Amino acid sequence: MISMISVRLIFSGSDAREISEALEPDNLPSMKVSLHDDEMTIELSAERIGTVLSTVDDLLMNIKVAEEAIGSSEV
């Protein structure tokens, strides 16, 4: 039996929609992204913890870059 590791990340803030749009081209088929008001939720699952950790690390780095880009465009 194959067990899956599931993760749910929740990001709040007025830039949630813009960040979600910036990340969209890199979304994996195993990811589900939803938006509600100023909150973005990302759900993903994988068979191996290493895959989950790598995916979360990539997501966090991409979110950081998106936040910086959005912040610099508001100046």
Coordinates of N, CA and C in Angstrom, one line a residue:
M1 N 0.8 -1.2 0.0 CA 0.0 0.0 0.0 C 0.9 1.3 0.0
I2 N 0.6 2.2 -0.9 CA 1.3 3.4 -1.0 C 0.6 4.5 -0.1
S3 N 1.3 5.1 0.8 CA 0.7 6.1 1.6 C 1.2 7.5 1.0
M4 N 0.3 8.5 1.1 CA 0.6 9.8 0.6 C 0.8 10.8 1.7
I5 N 1.7 11.7 1.5 CA 1.9 12.8 2.5 C 1.2 14.0 1.9
S6 N 0.3 14.6 2.7 CA -0.4 15.8 2.2 C 0.0 17.0 3.0
V7 N 0.0 18.1 2.3 CA 0.3 19.4 3.0 C -0.7 20.4 2.5
R8 N -1.0 21.3 3.5 CA -1.8 22.5 3.1 C -1.1 23.7 3.6
L9 N -0.9 24.6 2.7 CA -0.2 25.9 3.0 C -1.3 27.0 2.9
I10 N -1.3 27.9 3.8 CA -2.3 29.0 3.8 C -1.5 30.3 3.9
F11 N -1.7 31.2 2.9 CA -1.1 32.5 2.9 C -2.1 33.6 2.9
S12 N -2.0 34.5 3.8 CA -3.0 35.6 3.9 C -2.3 36.9 3.6
G13 N -3.0 37.8 3.0 CA -2.5 39.1 2.7 C -3.2 39.7 1.4
S14 N -3.1 41.0 1.3 CA -3.8 41.6 0.2 C -3.2 41.3 -1.2
D15 N -2.0 40.7 -1.2 CA -1.4 40.3 -2.5 C -1.6 38.9 -2.8
A16 N -2.5 38.2 -2.1 CA -2.7 36.7 -2.3 C -3.1 36.4 -3.8
R17 N -4.0 37.2 -4.3 CA -4.4 36.9 -5.7 C -3.3 37.1 -6.7
E18 N -2.5 38.2 -6.5 CA -1.4 38.5 -7.5 C -0.3 37.4 -7.3
I19 N 0.0 37.0 -6.1 CA 1.0 35.9 -5.9 C 0.5 34.6 -6.5
S20 N -0.8 34.3 -6.4 CA -1.3 33.1 -7.0 C -1.2 33.1 -8.5
E21 N -1.5 34.3 -9.1 CA -1.3 34.4 -10.5 C 0.1 34.3 -11.0
A22 N 1.1 34.8 -10.2 CA 2.5 34.7 -10.5 C 3.0 33.3 -10.4
L23 N 2.4 32.5 -9.5 CA 2.9 31.1 -9.4 C 2.2 30.1 -10.3
E24 N 1.1 30.5 -10.9 CA 0.3 29.6 -11.7 C 1.0 28.9 -12.8
P25 N 2.0 29.5 -13.5 CA 2.7 28.7 -14.6 C 3.5 27.5 -14.0
D26 N 3.9 27.6 -12.8 CA 4.7 26.5 -12.2 C 3.9 25.5 -11.4
N27 N 2.6 25.6 -11.3 CA 1.7 24.7 -10.6 C 1.9 23.3 -11.1
L28 N 1.9 22.3 -10.2 CA 2.0 20.9 -10.6 C 0.6 20.3 -10.7
P29 N 0.4 19.3 -11.5 CA -0.9 18.6 -11.6 C -1.4 18.1 -10.2
S30 N -0.5 17.8 -9.3 CA -0.8 17.3 -8.0 C -1.2 18.4 -7.0
M31 N -1.1 19.7 -7.4 CA -1.4 20.8 -6.5 C -2.8 21.3 -6.8
K32 N -3.4 21.8 -5.7 CA -4.7 22.5 -5.8 C -4.6 23.8 -5.1
V33 N -4.8 24.9 -5.9 CA -4.7 26.2 -5.4 C -6.1 26.9 -5.4
S34 N -6.4 27.4 -4.2 CA -7.7 28.1 -4.1 C -7.6 29.5 -3.5
L35 N -8.4 30.4 -3.9 CA -8.4 31.7 -3.3 C -9.8 32.0 -2.7
H36 N -9.7 32.7 -1.5 CA -10.9 33.2 -0.9 C -10.5 34.5 -0.2
D37 N -11.2 35.6 -0.6 CA -10.8 36.9 -0.1 C -9.3 37.1 -0.2
D38 N -8.7 37.4 0.9 CA -7.2 37.7 0.9 C -6.4 36.5 1.4
E39 N -6.9 35.3 1.0 CA -6.2 34.1 1.5 C -6.0 33.1 0.3
M40 N -4.8 32.6 0.1 CA -4.5 31.6 -0.9 C -4.2 30.3 -0.1
T41 N -4.8 29.2 -0.6 CA -4.5 27.9 0.0 C -3.9 27.0 -1.1
I42 N -2.8 26.4 -0.7 CA -2.2 25.5 -1.7 C -2.2 24.1 -1.0
E43 N -2.8 23.1 -1.7 CA -2.8 21.7 -1.2 C -2.0 20.9 -2.1
L44 N -1.1 20.0 -1.6 CA -0.3 19.1 -2.5 C -0.1 17.8 -1.7
S45 N 0.2 16.8 -2.5 CA 0.5 15.5 -1.9 C 1.5 14.8 -2.7
A46 N 2.3 13.9 -2.1 CA 3.3 13.1 -2.8 C 3.5 11.9 -1.9
E47 N 4.2 10.9 -2.5 CA 4.5 9.6 -1.9 C 5.7 9.8 -0.9
R48 N 6.6 10.7 -1.3 CA 7.8 10.8 -0.5 C 8.0 12.1 0.2
I49 N 8.5 12.1 1.4 CA 8.7 13.4 2.1 C 9.7 14.3 1.4
G50 N 10.7 13.7 0.8 CA 11.6 14.6 0.1 C 11.0 15.4 -1.0
T51 N 10.1 14.7 -1.7 CA 9.3 15.4 -2.8 C 8.5 16.6 -2.2
V52 N 7.8 16.3 -1.1 CA 7.0 17.3 -0.4 C 7.9 18.5 0.0
L53 N 9.0 18.2 0.7 CA 9.9 19.2 1.2 C 10.5 20.1 0.0
S54 N 10.9 19.4 -1.1 CA 11.4 20.2 -2.2 C 10.4 21.1 -2.8
T55 N 9.1 20.6 -3.0 CA 8.1 21.3 -3.5 C 7.7 22.5 -2.7
V56 N 7.6 22.3 -1.4 CA 7.3 23.4 -0.4 C 8.5 24.4 -0.5
D57 N 9.7 24.0 -0.5 CA 10.8 24.9 -0.6 C 10.8 25.8 -1.8
D58 N 10.5 25.1 -3.0 CA 10.3 25.9 -4.2 C 9.2 26.9 -4.2
L59 N 8.1 26.5 -3.6 CA 6.9 27.3 -3.5 C 7.3 28.6 -2.6
L60 N 7.9 28.3 -1.5 CA 8.2 29.5 -0.6 C 9.2 30.4 -1.3
M61 N 10.1 29.9 -2.0 CA 11.1 30.8 -2.7 C 10.4 31.6 -3.8
N62 N 9.5 30.9 -4.5 CA 8.7 31.6 -5.6 C 7.8 32.7 -5.0
I63 N 7.2 32.4 -3.9 CA 6.3 33.3 -3.2 C 7.1 34.5 -2.8
K64 N 8.3 34.3 -2.2 CA 9.2 35.4 -1.8 C 9.5 36.3 -3.0
V65 N 9.9 35.7 -4.1 CA 10.2 36.5 -5.3 C 9.0 37.3 -5.8
A66 N 7.8 36.6 -5.8 CA 6.6 37.3 -6.2 C 6.3 38.5 -5.3
E67 N 6.4 38.3 -4.0 CA 6.2 39.4 -3.1 C 7.1 40.5 -3.3
E68 N 8.4 40.2 -3.6 CA 9.4 41.3 -3.8 C 9.0 42.0 -5.1
A69 N 8.6 41.3 -6.2 CA 8.3 41.9 -7.4 C 7.1 42.8 -7.3
I70 N 6.1 42.3 -6.6 CA 4.8 43.1 -6.4 C 5.2 44.3 -5.5
G71 N 6.0 44.2 -4.5 CA 6.4 45.3 -3.7 C 7.2 46.4 -4.5
S72 N 8.0 45.9 -5.4 CA 8.8 46.9 -6.1 C 8.0 47.6 -7.2
S73 N 6.9 47.0 -7.6 CA 6.1 47.6 -8.6 C 5.1 48.6 -8.0
E74 N 5.0 48.6 -6.7 CA 4.1 49.5 -6.0 C 4.7 50.9 -5.7
V75 N 6.0 50.9 -5.9 CA 6.8 52.2 -5.5 C 6.5 53.3 -6.5

